[in-house]
mmCIF file of C-alpha atoms in Angstrom:
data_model
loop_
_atom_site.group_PDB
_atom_site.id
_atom_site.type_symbol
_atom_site.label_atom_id
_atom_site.label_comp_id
_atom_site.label_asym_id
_atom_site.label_seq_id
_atom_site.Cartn_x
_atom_site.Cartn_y
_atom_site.Cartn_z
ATOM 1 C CA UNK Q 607 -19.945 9.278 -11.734
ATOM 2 C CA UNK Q 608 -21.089 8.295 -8.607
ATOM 3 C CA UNK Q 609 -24.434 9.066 -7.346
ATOM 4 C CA UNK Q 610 -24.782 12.947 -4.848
ATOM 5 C CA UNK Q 611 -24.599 11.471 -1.529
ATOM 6 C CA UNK Q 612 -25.655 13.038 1.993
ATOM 7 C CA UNK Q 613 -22.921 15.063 3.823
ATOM 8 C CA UNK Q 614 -21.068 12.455 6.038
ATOM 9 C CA UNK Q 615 -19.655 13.282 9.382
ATOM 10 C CA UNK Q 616 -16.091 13.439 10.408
ATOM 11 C CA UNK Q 617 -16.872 10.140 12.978
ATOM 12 C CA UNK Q 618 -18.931 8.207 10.237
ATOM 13 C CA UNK Q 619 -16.082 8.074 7.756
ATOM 14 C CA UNK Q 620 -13.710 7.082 10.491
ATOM 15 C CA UNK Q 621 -16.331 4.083 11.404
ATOM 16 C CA UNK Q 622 -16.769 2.943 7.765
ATOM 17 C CA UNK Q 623 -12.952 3.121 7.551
ATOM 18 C CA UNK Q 624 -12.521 1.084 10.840
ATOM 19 C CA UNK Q 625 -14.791 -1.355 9.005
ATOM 20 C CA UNK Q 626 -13.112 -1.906 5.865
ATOM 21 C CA UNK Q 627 -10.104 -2.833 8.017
ATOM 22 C CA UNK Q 628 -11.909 -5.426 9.815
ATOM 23 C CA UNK Q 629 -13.303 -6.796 6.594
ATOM 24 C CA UNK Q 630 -9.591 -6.742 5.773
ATOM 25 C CA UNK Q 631 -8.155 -8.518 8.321
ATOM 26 C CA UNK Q 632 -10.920 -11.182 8.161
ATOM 27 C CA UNK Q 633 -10.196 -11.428 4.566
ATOM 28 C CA UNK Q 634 -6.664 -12.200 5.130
ATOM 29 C CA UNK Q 635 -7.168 -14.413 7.788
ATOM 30 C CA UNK Q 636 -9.727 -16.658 5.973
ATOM 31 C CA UNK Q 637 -6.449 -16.625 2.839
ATOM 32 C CA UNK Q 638 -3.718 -17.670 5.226
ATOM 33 C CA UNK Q 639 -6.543 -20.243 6.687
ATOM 34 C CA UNK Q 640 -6.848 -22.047 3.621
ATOM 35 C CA UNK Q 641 -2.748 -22.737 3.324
ATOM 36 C CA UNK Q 642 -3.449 -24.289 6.547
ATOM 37 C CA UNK Q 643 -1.901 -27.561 5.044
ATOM 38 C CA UNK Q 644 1.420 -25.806 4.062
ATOM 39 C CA UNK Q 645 4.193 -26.715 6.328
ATOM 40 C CA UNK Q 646 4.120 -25.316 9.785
ATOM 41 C CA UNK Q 647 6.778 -23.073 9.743
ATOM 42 C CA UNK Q 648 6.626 -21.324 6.354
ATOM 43 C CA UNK Q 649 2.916 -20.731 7.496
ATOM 44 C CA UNK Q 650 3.783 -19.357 10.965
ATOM 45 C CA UNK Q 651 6.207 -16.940 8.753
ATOM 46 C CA UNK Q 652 3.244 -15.721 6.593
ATOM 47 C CA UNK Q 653 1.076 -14.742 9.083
ATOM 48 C CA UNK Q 654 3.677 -13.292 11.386
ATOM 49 C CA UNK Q 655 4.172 -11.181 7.850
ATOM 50 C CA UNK Q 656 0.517 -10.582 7.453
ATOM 51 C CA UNK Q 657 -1.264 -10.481 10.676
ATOM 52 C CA UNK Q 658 0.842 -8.400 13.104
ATOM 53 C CA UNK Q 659 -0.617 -5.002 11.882
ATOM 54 C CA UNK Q 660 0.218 -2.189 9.319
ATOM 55 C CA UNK Q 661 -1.719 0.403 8.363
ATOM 56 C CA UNK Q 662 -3.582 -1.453 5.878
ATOM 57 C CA UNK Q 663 -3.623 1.852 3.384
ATOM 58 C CA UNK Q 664 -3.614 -0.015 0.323
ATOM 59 C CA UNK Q 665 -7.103 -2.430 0.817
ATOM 60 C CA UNK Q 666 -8.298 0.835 2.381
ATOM 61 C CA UNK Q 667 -8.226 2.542 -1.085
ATOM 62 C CA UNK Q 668 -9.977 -0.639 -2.544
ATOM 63 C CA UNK Q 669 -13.306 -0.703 -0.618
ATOM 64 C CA UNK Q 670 -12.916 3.503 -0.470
ATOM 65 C CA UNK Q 671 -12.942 3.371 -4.270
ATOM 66 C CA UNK Q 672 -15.430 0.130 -4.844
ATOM 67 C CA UNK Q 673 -17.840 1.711 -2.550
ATOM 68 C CA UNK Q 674 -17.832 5.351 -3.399
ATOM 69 C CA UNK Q 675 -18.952 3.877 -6.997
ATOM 70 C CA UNK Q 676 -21.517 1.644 -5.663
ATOM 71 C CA UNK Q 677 -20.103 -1.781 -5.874
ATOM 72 C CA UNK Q 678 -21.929 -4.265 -4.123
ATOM 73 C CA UNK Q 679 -21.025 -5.501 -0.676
ATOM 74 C CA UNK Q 680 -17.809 -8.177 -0.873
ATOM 75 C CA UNK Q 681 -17.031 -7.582 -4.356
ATOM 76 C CA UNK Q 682 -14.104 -5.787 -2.985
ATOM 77 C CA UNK Q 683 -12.949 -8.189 -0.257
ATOM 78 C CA UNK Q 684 -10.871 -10.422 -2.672
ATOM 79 C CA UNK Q 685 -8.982 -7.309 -4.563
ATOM 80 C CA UNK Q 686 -8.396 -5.666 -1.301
ATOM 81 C CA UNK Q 687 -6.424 -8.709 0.361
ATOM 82 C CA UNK Q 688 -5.022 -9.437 -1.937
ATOM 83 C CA UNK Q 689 -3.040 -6.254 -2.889
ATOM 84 C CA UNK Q 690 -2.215 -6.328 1.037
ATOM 85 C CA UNK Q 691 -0.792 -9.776 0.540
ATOM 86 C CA UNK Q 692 1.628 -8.113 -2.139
ATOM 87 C CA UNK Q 693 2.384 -5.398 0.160
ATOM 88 C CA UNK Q 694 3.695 -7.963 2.559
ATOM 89 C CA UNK Q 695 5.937 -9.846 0.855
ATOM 90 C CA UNK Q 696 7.220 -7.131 -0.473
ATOM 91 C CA UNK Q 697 8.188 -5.817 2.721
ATOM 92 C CA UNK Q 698 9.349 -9.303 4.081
ATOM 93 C CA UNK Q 699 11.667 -9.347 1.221
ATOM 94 C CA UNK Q 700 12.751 -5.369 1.409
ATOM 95 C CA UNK Q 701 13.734 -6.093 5.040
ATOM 96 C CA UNK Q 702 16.415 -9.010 4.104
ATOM 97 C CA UNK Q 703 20.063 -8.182 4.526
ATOM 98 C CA UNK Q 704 20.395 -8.668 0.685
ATOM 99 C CA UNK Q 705 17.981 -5.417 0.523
ATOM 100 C CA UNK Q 706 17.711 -2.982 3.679
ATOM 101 C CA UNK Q 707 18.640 -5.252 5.942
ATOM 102 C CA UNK Q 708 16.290 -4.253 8.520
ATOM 103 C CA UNK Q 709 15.538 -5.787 12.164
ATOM 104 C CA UNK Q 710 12.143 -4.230 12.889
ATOM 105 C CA UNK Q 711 8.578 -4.292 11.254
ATOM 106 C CA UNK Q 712 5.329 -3.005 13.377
ATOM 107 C CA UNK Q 713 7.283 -2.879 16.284
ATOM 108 C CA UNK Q 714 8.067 -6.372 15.733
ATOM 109 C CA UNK Q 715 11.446 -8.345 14.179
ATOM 110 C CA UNK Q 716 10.960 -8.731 11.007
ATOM 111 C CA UNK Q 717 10.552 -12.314 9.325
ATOM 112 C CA UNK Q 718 14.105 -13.380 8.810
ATOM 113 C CA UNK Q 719 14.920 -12.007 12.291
ATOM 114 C CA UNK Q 720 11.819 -13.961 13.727
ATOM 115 C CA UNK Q 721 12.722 -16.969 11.488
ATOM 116 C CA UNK Q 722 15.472 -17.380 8.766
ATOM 117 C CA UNK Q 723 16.193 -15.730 5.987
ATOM 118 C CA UNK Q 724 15.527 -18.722 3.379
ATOM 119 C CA UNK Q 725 12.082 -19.097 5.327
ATOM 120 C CA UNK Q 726 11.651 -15.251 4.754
ATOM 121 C CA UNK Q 727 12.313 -15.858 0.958
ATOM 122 C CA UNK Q 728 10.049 -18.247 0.920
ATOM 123 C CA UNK Q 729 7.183 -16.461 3.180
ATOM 124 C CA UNK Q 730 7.288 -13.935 0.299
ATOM 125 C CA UNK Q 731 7.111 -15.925 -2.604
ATOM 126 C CA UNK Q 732 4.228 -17.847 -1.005
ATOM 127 C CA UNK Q 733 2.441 -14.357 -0.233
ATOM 128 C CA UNK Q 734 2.910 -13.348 -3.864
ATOM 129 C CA UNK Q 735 1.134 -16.599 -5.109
ATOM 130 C CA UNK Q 736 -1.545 -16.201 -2.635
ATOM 131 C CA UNK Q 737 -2.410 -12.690 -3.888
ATOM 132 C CA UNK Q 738 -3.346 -13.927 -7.239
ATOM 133 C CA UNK Q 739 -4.789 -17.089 -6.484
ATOM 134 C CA UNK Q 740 -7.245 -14.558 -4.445
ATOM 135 C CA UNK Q 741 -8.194 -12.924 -7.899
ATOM 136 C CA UNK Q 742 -8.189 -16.129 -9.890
ATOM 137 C CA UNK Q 743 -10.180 -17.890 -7.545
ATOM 138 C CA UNK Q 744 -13.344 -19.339 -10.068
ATOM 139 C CA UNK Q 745 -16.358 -19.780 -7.303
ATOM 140 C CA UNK Q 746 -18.675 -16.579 -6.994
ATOM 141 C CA UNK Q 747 -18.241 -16.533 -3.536
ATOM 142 C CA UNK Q 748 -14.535 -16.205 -3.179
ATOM 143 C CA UNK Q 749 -14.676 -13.427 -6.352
ATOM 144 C CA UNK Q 750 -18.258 -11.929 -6.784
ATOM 145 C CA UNK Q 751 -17.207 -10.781 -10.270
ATOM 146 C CA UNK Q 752 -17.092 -11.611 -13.702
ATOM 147 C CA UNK Q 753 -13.939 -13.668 -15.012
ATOM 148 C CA UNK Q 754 -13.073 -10.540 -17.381
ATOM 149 C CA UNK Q 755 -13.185 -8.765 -14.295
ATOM 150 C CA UNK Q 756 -10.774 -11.136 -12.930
ATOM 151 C CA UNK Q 757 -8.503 -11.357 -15.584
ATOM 152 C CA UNK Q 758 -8.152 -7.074 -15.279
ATOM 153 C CA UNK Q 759 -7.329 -7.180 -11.893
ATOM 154 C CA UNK Q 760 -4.758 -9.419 -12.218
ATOM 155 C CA UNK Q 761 -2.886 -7.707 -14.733
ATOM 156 C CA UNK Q 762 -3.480 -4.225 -12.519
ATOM 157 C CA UNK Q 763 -1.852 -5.870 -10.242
ATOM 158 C CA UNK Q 764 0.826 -8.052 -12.265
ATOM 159 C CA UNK Q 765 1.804 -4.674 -13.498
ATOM 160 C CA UNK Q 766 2.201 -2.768 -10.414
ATOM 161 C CA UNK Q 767 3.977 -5.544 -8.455
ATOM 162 C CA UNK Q 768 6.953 -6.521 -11.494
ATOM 163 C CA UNK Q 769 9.160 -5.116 -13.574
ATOM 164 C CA UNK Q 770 7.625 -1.922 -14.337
ATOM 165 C CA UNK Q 771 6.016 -1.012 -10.894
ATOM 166 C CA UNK Q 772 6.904 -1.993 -7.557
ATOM 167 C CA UNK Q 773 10.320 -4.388 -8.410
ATOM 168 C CA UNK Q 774 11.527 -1.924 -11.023
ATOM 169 C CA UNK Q 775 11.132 0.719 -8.541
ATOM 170 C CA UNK Q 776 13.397 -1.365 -5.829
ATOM 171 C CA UNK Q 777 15.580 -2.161 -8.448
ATOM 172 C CA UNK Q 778 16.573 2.144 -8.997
ATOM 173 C CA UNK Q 779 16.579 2.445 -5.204
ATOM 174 C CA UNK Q 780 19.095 -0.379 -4.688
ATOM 175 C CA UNK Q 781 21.269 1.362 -7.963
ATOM 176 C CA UNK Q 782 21.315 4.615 -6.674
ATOM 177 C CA UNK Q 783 21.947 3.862 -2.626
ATOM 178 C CA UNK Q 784 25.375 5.011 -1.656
ATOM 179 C CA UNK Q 785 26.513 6.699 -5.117
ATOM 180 C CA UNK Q 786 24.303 9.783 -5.212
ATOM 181 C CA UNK Q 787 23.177 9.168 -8.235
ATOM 182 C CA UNK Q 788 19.987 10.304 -8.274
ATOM 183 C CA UNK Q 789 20.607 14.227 -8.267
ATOM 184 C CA UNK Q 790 17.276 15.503 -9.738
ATOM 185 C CA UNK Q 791 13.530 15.490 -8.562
ATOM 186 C CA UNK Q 792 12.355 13.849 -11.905
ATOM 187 C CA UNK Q 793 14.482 10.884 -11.336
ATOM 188 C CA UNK Q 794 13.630 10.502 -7.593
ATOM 189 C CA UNK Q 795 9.929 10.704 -8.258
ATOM 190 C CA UNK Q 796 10.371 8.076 -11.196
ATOM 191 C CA UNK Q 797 11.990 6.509 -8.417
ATOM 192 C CA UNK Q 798 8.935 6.307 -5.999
ATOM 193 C CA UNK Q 799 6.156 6.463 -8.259
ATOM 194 C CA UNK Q 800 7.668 2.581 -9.201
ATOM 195 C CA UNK Q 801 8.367 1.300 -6.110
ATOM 196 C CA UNK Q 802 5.463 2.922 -3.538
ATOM 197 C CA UNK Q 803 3.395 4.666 -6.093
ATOM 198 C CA UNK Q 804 2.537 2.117 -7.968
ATOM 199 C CA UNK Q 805 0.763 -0.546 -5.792
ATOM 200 C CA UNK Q 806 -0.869 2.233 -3.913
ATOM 201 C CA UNK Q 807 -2.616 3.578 -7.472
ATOM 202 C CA UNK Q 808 -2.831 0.189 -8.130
ATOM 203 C CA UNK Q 809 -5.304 -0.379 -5.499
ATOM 204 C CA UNK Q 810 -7.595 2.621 -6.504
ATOM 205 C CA UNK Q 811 -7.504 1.095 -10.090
ATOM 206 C CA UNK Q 812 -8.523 -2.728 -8.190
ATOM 207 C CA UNK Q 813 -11.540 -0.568 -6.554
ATOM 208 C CA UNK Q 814 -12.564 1.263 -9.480
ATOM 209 C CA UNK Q 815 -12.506 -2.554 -11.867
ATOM 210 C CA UNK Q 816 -14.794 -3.784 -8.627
ATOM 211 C CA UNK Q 817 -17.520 -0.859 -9.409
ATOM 212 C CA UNK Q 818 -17.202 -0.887 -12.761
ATOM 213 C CA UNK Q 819 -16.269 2.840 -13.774
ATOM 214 C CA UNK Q 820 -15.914 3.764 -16.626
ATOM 215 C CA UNK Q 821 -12.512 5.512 -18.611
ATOM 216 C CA UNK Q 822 -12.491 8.997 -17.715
ATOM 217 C CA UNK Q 823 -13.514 8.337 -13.784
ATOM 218 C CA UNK Q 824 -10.618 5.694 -13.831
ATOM 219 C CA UNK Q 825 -8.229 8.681 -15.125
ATOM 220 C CA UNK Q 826 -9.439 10.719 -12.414
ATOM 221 C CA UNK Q 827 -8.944 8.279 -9.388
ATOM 222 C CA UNK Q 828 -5.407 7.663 -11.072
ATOM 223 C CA UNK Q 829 -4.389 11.146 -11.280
ATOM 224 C CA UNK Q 830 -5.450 11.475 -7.352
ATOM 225 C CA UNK Q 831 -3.621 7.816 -6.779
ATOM 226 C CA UNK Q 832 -0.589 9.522 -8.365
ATOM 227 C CA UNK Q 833 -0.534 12.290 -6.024
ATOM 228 C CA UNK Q 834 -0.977 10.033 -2.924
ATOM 229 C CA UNK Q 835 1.602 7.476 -3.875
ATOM 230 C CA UNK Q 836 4.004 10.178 -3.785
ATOM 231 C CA UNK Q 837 3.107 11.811 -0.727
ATOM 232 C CA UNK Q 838 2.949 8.806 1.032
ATOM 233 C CA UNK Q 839 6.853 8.111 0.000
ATOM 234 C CA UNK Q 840 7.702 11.643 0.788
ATOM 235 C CA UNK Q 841 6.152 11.746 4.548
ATOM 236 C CA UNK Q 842 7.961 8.350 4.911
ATOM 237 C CA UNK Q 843 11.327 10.060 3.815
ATOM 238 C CA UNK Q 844 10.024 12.712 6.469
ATOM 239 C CA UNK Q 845 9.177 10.471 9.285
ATOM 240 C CA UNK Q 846 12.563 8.454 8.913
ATOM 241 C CA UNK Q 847 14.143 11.752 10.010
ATOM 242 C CA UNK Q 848 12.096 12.940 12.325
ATOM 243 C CA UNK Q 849 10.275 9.919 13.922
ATOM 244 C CA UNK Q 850 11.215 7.991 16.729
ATOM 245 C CA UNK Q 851 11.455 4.005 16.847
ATOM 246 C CA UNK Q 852 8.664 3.651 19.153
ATOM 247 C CA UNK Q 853 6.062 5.363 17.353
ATOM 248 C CA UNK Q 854 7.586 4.493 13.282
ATOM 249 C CA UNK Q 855 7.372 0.604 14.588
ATOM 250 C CA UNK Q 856 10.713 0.767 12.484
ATOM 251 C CA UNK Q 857 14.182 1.597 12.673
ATOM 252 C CA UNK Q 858 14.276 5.574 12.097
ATOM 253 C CA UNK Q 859 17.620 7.192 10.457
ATOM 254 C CA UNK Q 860 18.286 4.167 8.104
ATOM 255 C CA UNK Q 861 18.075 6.483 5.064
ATOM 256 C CA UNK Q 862 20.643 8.766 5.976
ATOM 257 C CA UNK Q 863 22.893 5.881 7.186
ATOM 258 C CA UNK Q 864 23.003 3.893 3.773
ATOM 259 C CA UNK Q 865 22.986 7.305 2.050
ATOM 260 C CA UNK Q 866 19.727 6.665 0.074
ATOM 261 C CA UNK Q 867 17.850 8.591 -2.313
ATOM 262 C CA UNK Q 868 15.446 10.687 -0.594
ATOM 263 C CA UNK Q 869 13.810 13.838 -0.594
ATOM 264 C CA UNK Q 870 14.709 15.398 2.727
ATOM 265 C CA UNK Q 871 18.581 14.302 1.171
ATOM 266 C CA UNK Q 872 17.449 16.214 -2.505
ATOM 267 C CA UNK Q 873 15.396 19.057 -1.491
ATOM 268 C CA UNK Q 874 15.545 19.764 2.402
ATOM 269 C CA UNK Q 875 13.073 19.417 5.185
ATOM 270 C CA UNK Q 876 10.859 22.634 4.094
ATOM 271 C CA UNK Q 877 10.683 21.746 0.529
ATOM 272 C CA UNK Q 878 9.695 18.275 1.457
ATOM 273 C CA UNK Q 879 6.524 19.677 3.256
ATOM 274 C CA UNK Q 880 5.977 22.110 0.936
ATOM 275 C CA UNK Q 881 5.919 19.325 -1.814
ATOM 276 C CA UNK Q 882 3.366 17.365 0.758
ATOM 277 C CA UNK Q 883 1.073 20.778 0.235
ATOM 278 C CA UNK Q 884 1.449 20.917 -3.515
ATOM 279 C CA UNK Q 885 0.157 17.135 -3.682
ATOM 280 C CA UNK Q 886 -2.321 17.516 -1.070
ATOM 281 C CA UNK Q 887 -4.261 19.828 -3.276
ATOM 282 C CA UNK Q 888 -3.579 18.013 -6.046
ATOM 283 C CA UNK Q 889 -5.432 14.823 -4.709
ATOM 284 C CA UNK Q 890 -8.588 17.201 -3.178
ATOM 285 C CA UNK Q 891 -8.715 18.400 -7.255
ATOM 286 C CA UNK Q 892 -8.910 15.212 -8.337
ATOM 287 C CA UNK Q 893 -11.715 13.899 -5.897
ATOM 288 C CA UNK Q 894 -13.640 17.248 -6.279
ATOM 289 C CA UNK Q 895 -16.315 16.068 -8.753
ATOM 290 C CA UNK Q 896 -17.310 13.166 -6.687
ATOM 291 C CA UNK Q 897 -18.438 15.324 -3.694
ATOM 292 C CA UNK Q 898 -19.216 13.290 -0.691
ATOM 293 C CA UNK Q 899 -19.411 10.085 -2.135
ATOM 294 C CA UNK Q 900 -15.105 10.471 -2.210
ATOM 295 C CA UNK Q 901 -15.071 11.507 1.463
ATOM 296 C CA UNK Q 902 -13.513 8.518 3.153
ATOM 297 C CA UNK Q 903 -10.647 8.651 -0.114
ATOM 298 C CA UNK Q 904 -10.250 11.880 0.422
ATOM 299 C CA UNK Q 905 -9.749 11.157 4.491
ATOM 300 C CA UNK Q 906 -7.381 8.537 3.436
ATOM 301 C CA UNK Q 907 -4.936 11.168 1.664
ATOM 302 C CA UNK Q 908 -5.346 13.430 4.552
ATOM 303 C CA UNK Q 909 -4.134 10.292 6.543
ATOM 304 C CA UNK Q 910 -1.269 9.599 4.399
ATOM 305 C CA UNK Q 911 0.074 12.699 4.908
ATOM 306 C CA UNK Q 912 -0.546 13.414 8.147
ATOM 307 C CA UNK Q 913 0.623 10.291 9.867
ATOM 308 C CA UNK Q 914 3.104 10.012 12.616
ATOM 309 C CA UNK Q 915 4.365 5.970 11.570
#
């Protein structure tokens, strides 16, 4: 458990938040910097994947979780770009026409639109690489942890990112998208807790291996990670509906129109919400026992769910 911390303000979350994303970005630039010998235009593809935005949620959770548990500065920094670089490929490879076939990302085309689609392909699979390199990397300074350490974090997130997380997960929503197939909440959340849930708990688990927690705290951050991985997949089911391009940085409506398997389509709008409530509380339960030392994981749910794009 971590340490009872001081009460923190509203503004000094927010400013420790702002600062994990700059470490972020940093992080990620200094990766894509050293494939600056790759050829140009697979290179140009990466970073126009990488470095154009996004919310950066997922290396968020990383330095939320490593620090909250009083890992020491930079320990996190590898972990946390490099679940972001798996979070970009995948979404340079969901956007193909073989998958959603999508034209926009951050308000910008998306990589095969910008480039090709065999350069997209290949943008991906070089992003994918990267990531683990990241957590492989042998010199203290690019991973300030031990090699055991190492060799956890890459299976967290091997595990998350293949066959039984995050591609396994694409795999049912592909399967079920234009058949109704999916008729039941247990299979929808199966669904999602595969292909958003489990990079997103994957990254609490990356956090928690950079401080060193031990078993039961681990189950705890899960159980919240569980909670937010789904409500972050249901308010993006919400916002497909009800947002507008310019704000979503996307192409809103896309659900309805390949008839996917979503839960505005399963339950209705008010259930949806009501659902968002139900798993709300569930992540403020889980992050209870931590008191303020959770605050800026706890404002990360609250941002999950309350987001507008």
């Amino acid at each position: 458990m971590p340490e009872a911390a001081p009460a923190v303000d509203a503004r000094a979350i927010a400013e420790r938040i702002d600062s994990w994303r700059v470490r972020t970005d940093d992080a990620l630039q200094r990766a894509l910097d050293g494939c600056r010998d790759s050829e140009p235009r697979l290179l140009a593809a990466m970073r126009h994947a990488v470095l154009l935005g996004g919310k950066r949620m997922r290396p968020l959770l990383v330095h939320a979780t490593a620090e909250a548990f009083g890992a020491a500065a930079g320990v996190a920094d590898a972990p946390a770009a490099a679940v972001e670089l798996v979070h970009a490929y995948s979404l340079v490879h969901d956007d193909l026409p073989a998958m959603d076939d999508d034209a926009l990302r951050r308000g910008q085309p998306t990589v095969h639109v910008a480039f090709d689609e065999a350069t997209a392909v290949l943008a991906g699979d070089a992003l994918q690489t990267l990531a683990f390199s990241l957590l492989a990397a042998t010199s203290a300074e690019a991973t300030p942890v031990p090699p055991l350490t190492r060799l956890a974090m890459v299976e967290v997130l091997a595990r998350a990112s293949g066959a039984g997380g995050m591609c396994g997960g694409q795999a049912l929503d592909l399967a079920a998208t234009g058949n109704g197939s999916i008729r039941d909440v247990a299979a929808l959340e199966r669904l999602h807790a595969l292909k958003t849930g489990a990079l997103l708990r994957a990254a609490v688990a990356l956090g928690a291996l950079a401080a060193g927690v031990d078993t039961p705290t681990r189950a705890r951050l899960d159980d919240f990670a569980a909670a937010l991985g789904l409500a972050f997949q249901i308010r993006d089911d919400l916002l497909d509906v009800e947002g507008d391009r310019d704000t979503l940085g996307k192409t809103p409506g896309k659900d309805a129109a390949q008839d996917k398997a979503t839960f505005p389509a399963l339950l209705g709008l008010d259930a949806s919400r009501a659902r968002l409530e139900t798993l709300a509380l569930r992540m403020r339960e889980a992050l209870a026992p931590f008191g303020e030392a959770a605050a800026p994981l706890a404002e990360l749910g609250r941002r999950a769910i309350e987001r507008d794009h």
